[in-house]
């Protein structure tokens, strides 16, 4: 192997960017992906690192449990559609300092640039998900999923309401995200405030909807994180189509709460009880 582009983790990362583009989730520079590298993956890539690392850049957020970690990140303003053609100009590997509050580029963005504008949210989400999953979660993925965004114009911005609607829109949803999906109200993207709000959701859920914007998911590996994004977006698509097709805007019938409990039992999955027992005042939002 004579290039970092032959390293498996880099190949898989590039593949995931292309998979998201193929779904239509990454118009222009929309969406971003970060991956917290395993030590052996850092070792594999180190040979190809820049001779001189970039300068340390403070993030405005801090996490003790991410000191000294390495992340692969998409570049701010870069198009995910271009990642597979020129990875070296559209993605980077950053190292976090011993204070856990600054990054520096070790490889990539050869024509200049910085990690994704959403790096504060990704970074803080990594910190939360690393803690609550005992180090298992390594991927944070943000996409502009159109049907999830559309539903944020229609449904109340409540985790229980969204989760129930999504669980009831396709039979296997409650098995794929038994904990549910969080919802962050509209906020200016890119800063510390939306990062903190997303983290509050990521304490309980492995996915968080950003109202009128998109979806954040986390996972242990690329397939699981991508599959979660895909499953939630597909459920939102079915819900949107069903509501649009119904003359009342309300589905004529749905998967019932008892059906959900039966699926949980059959698959040995514990569904979030707060969501299962939630009763909406508005009968439209089952
Ligand atoms: O990277 O998606 O939220 C562009 C965005 C910002
Ligand atoms: Zn976005």
mmCIF file of C-alpha atoms and ligand atoms in Angstrom:
data_model
loop_
_atom_site.group_PDB
_atom_site.id
_atom_site.type_symbol
_atom_site.label_atom_id
_atom_site.label_comp_id
_atom_site.label_asym_id
_atom_site.label_seq_id
_atom_site.Cartn_x
_atom_site.Cartn_y
_atom_site.Cartn_z
ATOM 1 C CA UNK A 1 0.000 0.000 0.000
ATOM 2 C CA UNK A 2 1.506 3.332 -0.999
ATOM 3 C CA UNK A 3 -1.271 5.736 -0.103
ATOM 4 C CA UNK A 4 -3.563 6.415 2.836
ATOM 5 C CA UNK A 5 -6.407 5.895 0.355
ATOM 6 C CA UNK A 6 -5.725 2.145 0.466
ATOM 7 C CA UNK A 7 -6.281 1.982 4.247
ATOM 8 C CA UNK A 8 -9.556 0.157 4.952
ATOM 9 C CA UNK A 9 -11.015 2.647 7.422
ATOM 10 C CA UNK A 10 -10.418 5.509 4.963
ATOM 11 C CA UNK A 11 -11.982 3.488 2.118
ATOM 12 C CA UNK A 12 -15.038 2.701 4.265
ATOM 13 C CA UNK A 13 -15.386 6.355 5.290
ATOM 14 C CA UNK A 14 -15.288 7.482 1.651
ATOM 15 C CA UNK A 15 -17.843 4.809 0.745
ATOM 16 C CA UNK A 16 -20.255 6.091 3.385
ATOM 17 C CA UNK A 17 -20.023 9.654 1.994
ATOM 18 C CA UNK A 18 -20.905 8.298 -1.469
ATOM 19 C CA UNK A 19 -23.761 6.185 -0.059
ATOM 20 C CA UNK A 20 -25.324 9.287 1.522
ATOM 21 C CA UNK A 21 -24.927 11.266 -1.702
ATOM 22 C CA UNK A 22 -26.655 8.459 -3.624
ATOM 23 C CA UNK A 23 -29.649 8.779 -1.269
ATOM 24 C CA UNK A 24 -29.965 12.491 -2.104
ATOM 25 C CA UNK A 25 -29.139 13.620 1.438
ATOM 26 C CA UNK A 26 -26.155 15.846 0.625
ATOM 27 C CA UNK A 27 -27.061 18.724 -1.671
ATOM 28 C CA UNK A 28 -24.140 21.109 -2.139
ATOM 29 C CA UNK A 29 -22.080 21.062 1.110
ATOM 30 C CA UNK A 30 -24.963 19.674 3.191
ATOM 31 C CA UNK A 31 -24.226 17.095 5.868
ATOM 32 C CA UNK A 32 -21.043 15.903 7.523
ATOM 33 C CA UNK A 33 -19.428 12.765 8.936
ATOM 34 C CA UNK A 34 -16.914 12.177 11.716
ATOM 35 C CA UNK A 35 -15.304 8.958 12.930
ATOM 36 C CA UNK A 36 -13.323 8.442 16.163
ATOM 37 C CA UNK A 37 -10.360 6.291 15.118
ATOM 38 C CA UNK A 38 -9.107 3.170 16.880
ATOM 39 C CA UNK A 39 -5.413 3.334 17.936
ATOM 40 C CA UNK A 40 -4.471 0.654 15.380
ATOM 41 C CA UNK A 41 -6.164 2.686 12.619
ATOM 42 C CA UNK A 42 -4.176 5.764 13.635
ATOM 43 C CA UNK A 43 -1.020 3.611 13.434
ATOM 44 C CA UNK A 44 -1.951 2.469 9.907
ATOM 45 C CA UNK A 45 -2.475 6.071 8.743
ATOM 46 C CA UNK A 46 0.426 7.686 10.587
ATOM 47 C CA UNK A 47 2.968 6.896 7.844
ATOM 48 C CA UNK A 48 0.995 9.185 5.546
ATOM 49 C CA UNK A 49 0.565 12.103 7.983
ATOM 50 C CA UNK A 50 1.903 15.553 7.018
ATOM 51 C CA UNK A 51 5.572 16.035 7.958
ATOM 52 C CA UNK A 52 4.573 19.117 9.947
ATOM 53 C CA UNK A 53 1.170 19.050 11.734
ATOM 54 C CA UNK A 54 -1.120 22.066 11.358
ATOM 55 C CA UNK A 55 -1.492 24.619 14.181
ATOM 56 C CA UNK A 56 -3.722 23.903 17.206
ATOM 57 C CA UNK A 57 -7.169 25.492 16.799
ATOM 58 C CA UNK A 58 -9.446 25.987 19.851
ATOM 59 C CA UNK A 59 -12.988 24.606 19.415
ATOM 60 C CA UNK A 60 -14.980 26.584 21.995
ATOM 61 C CA UNK A 61 -16.050 23.256 23.546
ATOM 62 C CA UNK A 62 -14.106 20.780 25.689
ATOM 63 C CA UNK A 63 -14.286 17.082 26.573
ATOM 64 C CA UNK A 64 -12.013 15.242 29.002
ATOM 65 C CA UNK A 65 -12.830 11.834 27.525
ATOM 66 C CA UNK A 66 -11.660 12.842 24.017
ATOM 67 C CA UNK A 67 -8.175 14.078 24.969
ATOM 68 C CA UNK A 68 -5.609 12.781 22.464
ATOM 69 C CA UNK A 69 -8.227 11.144 20.196
ATOM 70 C CA UNK A 70 -8.009 11.210 16.388
ATOM 71 C CA UNK A 71 -11.015 11.854 14.133
ATOM 72 C CA UNK A 72 -11.647 11.572 10.427
ATOM 73 C CA UNK A 73 -13.835 14.524 9.406
ATOM 74 C CA UNK A 74 -15.366 16.012 6.300
ATOM 75 C CA UNK A 75 -14.124 19.535 5.555
ATOM 76 C CA UNK A 76 -16.163 22.671 6.201
ATOM 77 C CA UNK A 77 -17.837 23.859 2.996
ATOM 78 C CA UNK A 78 -16.749 20.708 1.121
ATOM 79 C CA UNK A 79 -19.248 18.720 -0.937
ATOM 80 C CA UNK A 80 -19.692 15.080 0.124
ATOM 81 C CA UNK A 81 -20.206 14.318 -3.581
ATOM 82 C CA UNK A 82 -16.537 15.187 -4.206
ATOM 83 C CA UNK A 83 -15.060 13.093 -1.397
ATOM 84 C CA UNK A 84 -14.511 9.933 -3.461
ATOM 85 C CA UNK A 85 -12.834 11.835 -6.322
ATOM 86 C CA UNK A 86 -10.419 13.866 -4.195
ATOM 87 C CA UNK A 87 -10.436 12.635 -0.600
ATOM 88 C CA UNK A 88 -7.201 14.471 0.162
ATOM 89 C CA UNK A 89 -8.889 17.827 -0.574
ATOM 90 C CA UNK A 90 -12.290 17.180 1.037
ATOM 91 C CA UNK A 91 -11.652 15.234 4.252
ATOM 92 C CA UNK A 92 -9.028 15.326 6.990
ATOM 93 C CA UNK A 93 -7.673 13.550 10.042
ATOM 94 C CA UNK A 94 -7.496 15.755 13.136
ATOM 95 C CA UNK A 95 -5.785 15.127 16.456
ATOM 96 C CA UNK A 96 -7.278 16.463 19.707
ATOM 97 C CA UNK A 97 -4.871 18.065 22.203
ATOM 98 C CA UNK A 98 -4.186 16.987 25.784
ATOM 99 C CA UNK A 99 -6.555 19.712 27.040
ATOM 100 C CA UNK A 100 -9.433 18.190 25.034
ATOM 101 C CA UNK A 101 -10.319 21.619 23.648
ATOM 102 C CA UNK A 102 -8.376 22.079 20.371
ATOM 103 C CA UNK A 103 -7.715 20.186 17.151
ATOM 104 C CA UNK A 104 -4.898 20.182 14.608
ATOM 105 C CA UNK A 105 -4.857 18.679 11.118
ATOM 106 C CA UNK A 106 -2.511 15.694 10.663
ATOM 107 C CA UNK A 107 -3.595 14.712 7.122
ATOM 108 C CA UNK A 108 -5.873 15.930 4.308
ATOM 109 C CA UNK A 109 -7.500 19.219 3.214
ATOM 110 C CA UNK A 110 -4.356 19.695 1.152
ATOM 111 C CA UNK A 111 -5.728 22.805 -0.557
ATOM 112 C CA UNK A 112 -6.546 24.353 2.805
ATOM 113 C CA UNK A 113 -9.609 24.234 5.005
ATOM 114 C CA UNK A 114 -10.898 23.173 8.412
ATOM 115 C CA UNK A 115 -13.060 20.303 9.723
ATOM 116 C CA UNK A 116 -16.847 20.507 9.300
ATOM 117 C CA UNK A 117 -18.664 23.632 10.546
ATOM 118 C CA UNK A 118 -20.613 21.256 12.794
ATOM 119 C CA UNK A 119 -17.434 19.967 14.471
ATOM 120 C CA UNK A 120 -18.480 21.343 17.921
ATOM 121 C CA UNK A 121 -21.715 19.298 17.766
ATOM 122 C CA UNK A 122 -19.928 16.211 16.435
ATOM 123 C CA UNK A 123 -17.207 16.519 19.071
ATOM 124 C CA UNK A 124 -19.603 16.936 22.005
ATOM 125 C CA UNK A 125 -21.838 14.155 20.674
ATOM 126 C CA UNK A 126 -18.795 11.852 20.461
ATOM 127 C CA UNK A 127 -18.028 12.675 24.076
ATOM 128 C CA UNK A 128 -21.563 11.793 25.233
ATOM 129 C CA UNK A 129 -21.926 8.685 23.074
ATOM 130 C CA UNK A 130 -18.436 7.414 24.041
ATOM 131 C CA UNK A 131 -19.441 7.741 27.702
ATOM 132 C CA UNK A 132 -22.954 6.256 27.514
ATOM 133 C CA UNK A 133 -21.907 3.344 25.271
ATOM 134 C CA UNK A 134 -18.662 2.525 27.155
ATOM 135 C CA UNK A 135 -16.563 3.528 24.167
ATOM 136 C CA UNK A 136 -18.541 1.533 21.617
ATOM 137 C CA UNK A 137 -19.935 4.411 19.504
ATOM 138 C CA UNK A 138 -17.432 5.888 17.047
ATOM 139 C CA UNK A 139 -19.512 7.451 14.275
ATOM 140 C CA UNK A 140 -21.511 10.709 14.225
ATOM 141 C CA UNK A 141 -23.320 11.413 10.947
ATOM 142 C CA UNK A 142 -25.412 14.420 9.951
ATOM 143 C CA UNK A 143 -27.573 14.472 6.806
ATOM 144 C CA UNK A 144 -30.278 16.634 5.267
ATOM 145 C CA UNK A 145 -32.928 13.918 5.043
ATOM 146 C CA UNK A 146 -35.916 15.505 3.264
ATOM 147 C CA UNK A 147 -38.812 13.521 4.756
ATOM 148 C CA UNK A 148 -37.582 13.883 8.327
ATOM 149 C CA UNK A 149 -37.259 17.629 7.702
ATOM 150 C CA UNK A 150 -40.767 17.719 6.182
ATOM 151 C CA UNK A 151 -42.253 16.048 9.274
ATOM 152 C CA UNK A 152 -40.751 18.772 11.503
ATOM 153 C CA UNK A 153 -43.169 21.194 9.779
ATOM 154 C CA UNK A 154 -46.144 19.036 10.730
ATOM 155 C CA UNK A 155 -45.551 17.234 14.034
ATOM 156 C CA UNK A 156 -45.005 18.788 17.476
ATOM 157 C CA UNK A 157 -41.273 18.937 18.293
ATOM 158 C CA UNK A 158 -41.442 16.197 20.933
ATOM 159 C CA UNK A 159 -39.302 13.061 21.027
ATOM 160 C CA UNK A 160 -42.263 10.896 22.064
ATOM 161 C CA UNK A 161 -44.500 12.113 19.240
ATOM 162 C CA UNK A 162 -41.822 11.677 16.549
ATOM 163 C CA UNK A 163 -40.699 8.311 17.855
ATOM 164 C CA UNK A 164 -44.249 6.929 17.979
ATOM 165 C CA UNK A 165 -44.989 8.197 14.466
ATOM 166 C CA UNK A 166 -41.771 6.643 13.133
ATOM 167 C CA UNK A 167 -42.159 3.347 15.027
ATOM 168 C CA UNK A 168 -45.692 3.043 13.647
ATOM 169 C CA UNK A 169 -44.654 3.774 10.065
ATOM 170 C CA UNK A 170 -42.773 0.529 9.403
ATOM 171 C CA UNK A 171 -42.761 -2.703 11.384
ATOM 172 C CA UNK A 172 -39.007 -3.024 11.969
ATOM 173 C CA UNK A 173 -38.410 0.572 13.106
ATOM 174 C CA UNK A 174 -38.926 -0.144 16.803
ATOM 175 C CA UNK A 175 -36.297 -2.890 16.572
ATOM 176 C CA UNK A 176 -33.764 -0.603 14.847
ATOM 177 C CA UNK A 177 -34.210 2.314 17.280
ATOM 178 C CA UNK A 178 -35.899 0.894 20.410
ATOM 179 C CA UNK A 179 -34.659 3.838 22.494
ATOM 180 C CA UNK A 180 -36.403 6.381 20.268
ATOM 181 C CA UNK A 181 -35.364 9.571 18.485
ATOM 182 C CA UNK A 182 -34.748 12.968 20.124
ATOM 183 C CA UNK A 183 -35.848 16.325 18.704
ATOM 184 C CA UNK A 184 -33.905 19.604 18.909
ATOM 185 C CA UNK A 185 -35.971 22.758 18.239
ATOM 186 C CA UNK A 186 -34.781 25.121 15.517
ATOM 187 C CA UNK A 187 -31.472 26.815 16.361
ATOM 188 C CA UNK A 188 -28.676 28.501 14.450
ATOM 189 C CA UNK A 189 -26.407 25.648 13.269
ATOM 190 C CA UNK A 190 -22.652 25.447 13.716
ATOM 191 C CA UNK A 191 -22.162 26.666 17.283
ATOM 192 C CA UNK A 192 -21.865 25.629 20.910
ATOM 193 C CA UNK A 193 -25.561 26.180 21.780
ATOM 194 C CA UNK A 194 -26.923 23.676 19.252
ATOM 195 C CA UNK A 195 -24.065 21.324 20.222
ATOM 196 C CA UNK A 196 -25.194 21.376 23.867
ATOM 197 C CA UNK A 197 -28.879 20.938 22.934
ATOM 198 C CA UNK A 198 -28.044 17.954 20.699
ATOM 199 C CA UNK A 199 -25.941 16.414 23.464
ATOM 200 C CA UNK A 200 -28.878 16.526 25.863
ATOM 201 C CA UNK A 201 -30.798 14.338 23.369
ATOM 202 C CA UNK A 202 -27.800 12.072 22.706
ATOM 203 C CA UNK A 203 -27.691 11.194 26.427
ATOM 204 C CA UNK A 204 -30.900 9.194 25.877
ATOM 205 C CA UNK A 205 -31.174 8.552 22.137
ATOM 206 C CA UNK A 206 -28.741 7.511 19.407
ATOM 207 C CA UNK A 207 -30.453 9.862 16.950
ATOM 208 C CA UNK A 208 -31.554 13.503 17.177
ATOM 209 C CA UNK A 209 -33.699 15.407 14.687
ATOM 210 C CA UNK A 210 -32.814 19.055 14.036
ATOM 211 C CA UNK A 211 -36.086 20.896 13.303
ATOM 212 C CA UNK A 212 -36.279 22.305 9.748
ATOM 213 C CA UNK A 213 -32.686 21.097 9.130
ATOM 214 C CA UNK A 214 -31.947 17.377 9.250
ATOM 215 C CA UNK A 215 -30.900 14.441 11.366
ATOM 216 C CA UNK A 216 -27.893 13.423 13.513
ATOM 217 C CA UNK A 217 -27.211 9.758 14.224
ATOM 218 C CA UNK A 218 -24.499 7.880 16.105
ATOM 219 C CA UNK A 219 -23.314 4.314 15.939
ATOM 220 C CA UNK A 220 -20.453 1.900 16.568
ATOM 221 C CA UNK A 221 -19.569 1.578 12.874
ATOM 222 C CA UNK A 222 -20.438 3.060 9.471
ATOM 223 C CA UNK A 223 -23.007 0.403 8.518
ATOM 224 C CA UNK A 224 -24.976 0.740 11.757
ATOM 225 C CA UNK A 225 -24.986 4.544 11.707
ATOM 226 C CA UNK A 226 -25.913 4.682 8.024
ATOM 227 C CA UNK A 227 -28.598 2.042 8.527
ATOM 228 C CA UNK A 228 -30.101 4.065 11.372
ATOM 229 C CA UNK A 229 -30.191 7.238 9.244
ATOM 230 C CA UNK A 230 -31.740 5.279 6.364
ATOM 231 C CA UNK A 231 -34.368 3.546 8.510
ATOM 232 C CA UNK A 232 -35.499 6.777 10.205
ATOM 233 C CA UNK A 233 -35.663 8.655 6.907
ATOM 234 C CA UNK A 234 -37.592 5.839 5.217
ATOM 235 C CA UNK A 235 -40.109 5.734 8.082
ATOM 236 C CA UNK A 236 -40.525 9.512 7.787
ATOM 237 C CA UNK A 237 -41.089 9.075 4.053
ATOM 238 C CA UNK A 238 -43.832 6.491 4.634
ATOM 239 C CA UNK A 239 -45.457 8.686 7.323
ATOM 240 C CA UNK A 240 -45.377 11.722 5.010
ATOM 241 C CA UNK A 241 -46.891 9.820 2.098
ATOM 242 C CA UNK A 242 -49.575 8.187 4.265
ATOM 243 C CA UNK A 243 -50.597 11.502 5.855
ATOM 244 C CA UNK A 244 -50.637 13.257 2.470
ATOM 245 C CA UNK A 245 -52.719 10.470 0.926
ATOM 246 C CA UNK A 246 -55.317 10.482 3.696
ATOM 247 C CA UNK A 247 -58.233 12.914 3.167
ATOM 248 C CA UNK A 248 -58.184 13.715 6.910
ATOM 249 C CA UNK A 249 -54.404 13.950 7.190
ATOM 250 C CA UNK A 250 -54.689 11.105 9.701
ATOM 251 C CA UNK A 251 -53.898 7.487 8.858
ATOM 252 C CA UNK A 252 -57.016 5.248 8.820
ATOM 253 C CA UNK A 253 -55.151 2.600 10.812
ATOM 254 C CA UNK A 254 -51.690 2.172 12.327
ATOM 255 C CA UNK A 255 -49.470 -0.336 14.103
ATOM 256 C CA UNK A 256 -50.992 -0.316 17.608
ATOM 257 C CA UNK A 257 -49.179 0.004 20.957
ATOM 258 C CA UNK A 258 -49.913 -3.685 21.583
ATOM 259 C CA UNK A 259 -48.406 -4.525 18.185
ATOM 260 C CA UNK A 260 -45.267 -2.594 19.169
ATOM 261 C CA UNK A 261 -45.024 -4.492 22.460
ATOM 262 C CA UNK A 262 -45.421 -7.797 20.579
ATOM 263 C CA UNK A 263 -42.588 -6.873 18.185
ATOM 264 C CA UNK A 264 -40.355 -5.943 21.138
ATOM 265 C CA UNK A 265 -41.033 -9.282 22.820
ATOM 266 C CA UNK A 266 -40.571 -11.327 19.643
ATOM 267 C CA UNK A 267 -37.241 -9.668 18.856
ATOM 268 C CA UNK A 268 -36.049 -9.533 22.465
ATOM 269 C CA UNK A 269 -35.740 -5.742 22.328
ATOM 270 C CA UNK A 270 -36.698 -3.417 25.175
ATOM 271 C CA UNK A 271 -38.680 -0.471 23.811
ATOM 272 C CA UNK A 272 -38.517 2.918 25.551
ATOM 273 C CA UNK A 273 -41.441 2.772 28.042
ATOM 274 C CA UNK A 274 -41.852 6.564 28.214
ATOM 275 C CA UNK A 275 -42.513 6.543 24.485
ATOM 276 C CA UNK A 276 -44.763 3.457 24.604
ATOM 277 C CA UNK A 277 -46.897 4.948 27.388
ATOM 278 C CA UNK A 278 -47.029 8.475 25.948
ATOM 279 C CA UNK A 279 -50.550 9.736 25.283
ATOM 280 C CA UNK A 280 -50.900 12.753 23.015
ATOM 281 C CA UNK A 281 -53.752 15.229 23.559
ATOM 282 C CA UNK A 282 -54.051 15.460 19.805
ATOM 283 C CA UNK A 283 -55.535 12.270 18.273
ATOM 284 C CA UNK A 284 -53.815 13.071 14.957
ATOM 285 C CA UNK A 285 -50.443 12.183 16.419
ATOM 286 C CA UNK A 286 -51.193 8.628 17.520
HETATM 287 O O1 LIG B 1 -22.022 21.094 6.540
HETATM 288 O O2 LIG B 1 -24.946 20.484 6.966
HETATM 289 O O3 LIG B 1 -25.345 21.864 9.157
HETATM 290 C C1 LIG B 1 -23.170 21.752 6.169
HETATM 291 C C2 LIG B 1 -24.243 21.449 7.119
HETATM 292 C C3 LIG B 1 -24.409 22.343 8.271
HETATM 293 ZN ZN1 LIG B 2 -26.766 20.552 8.115
#
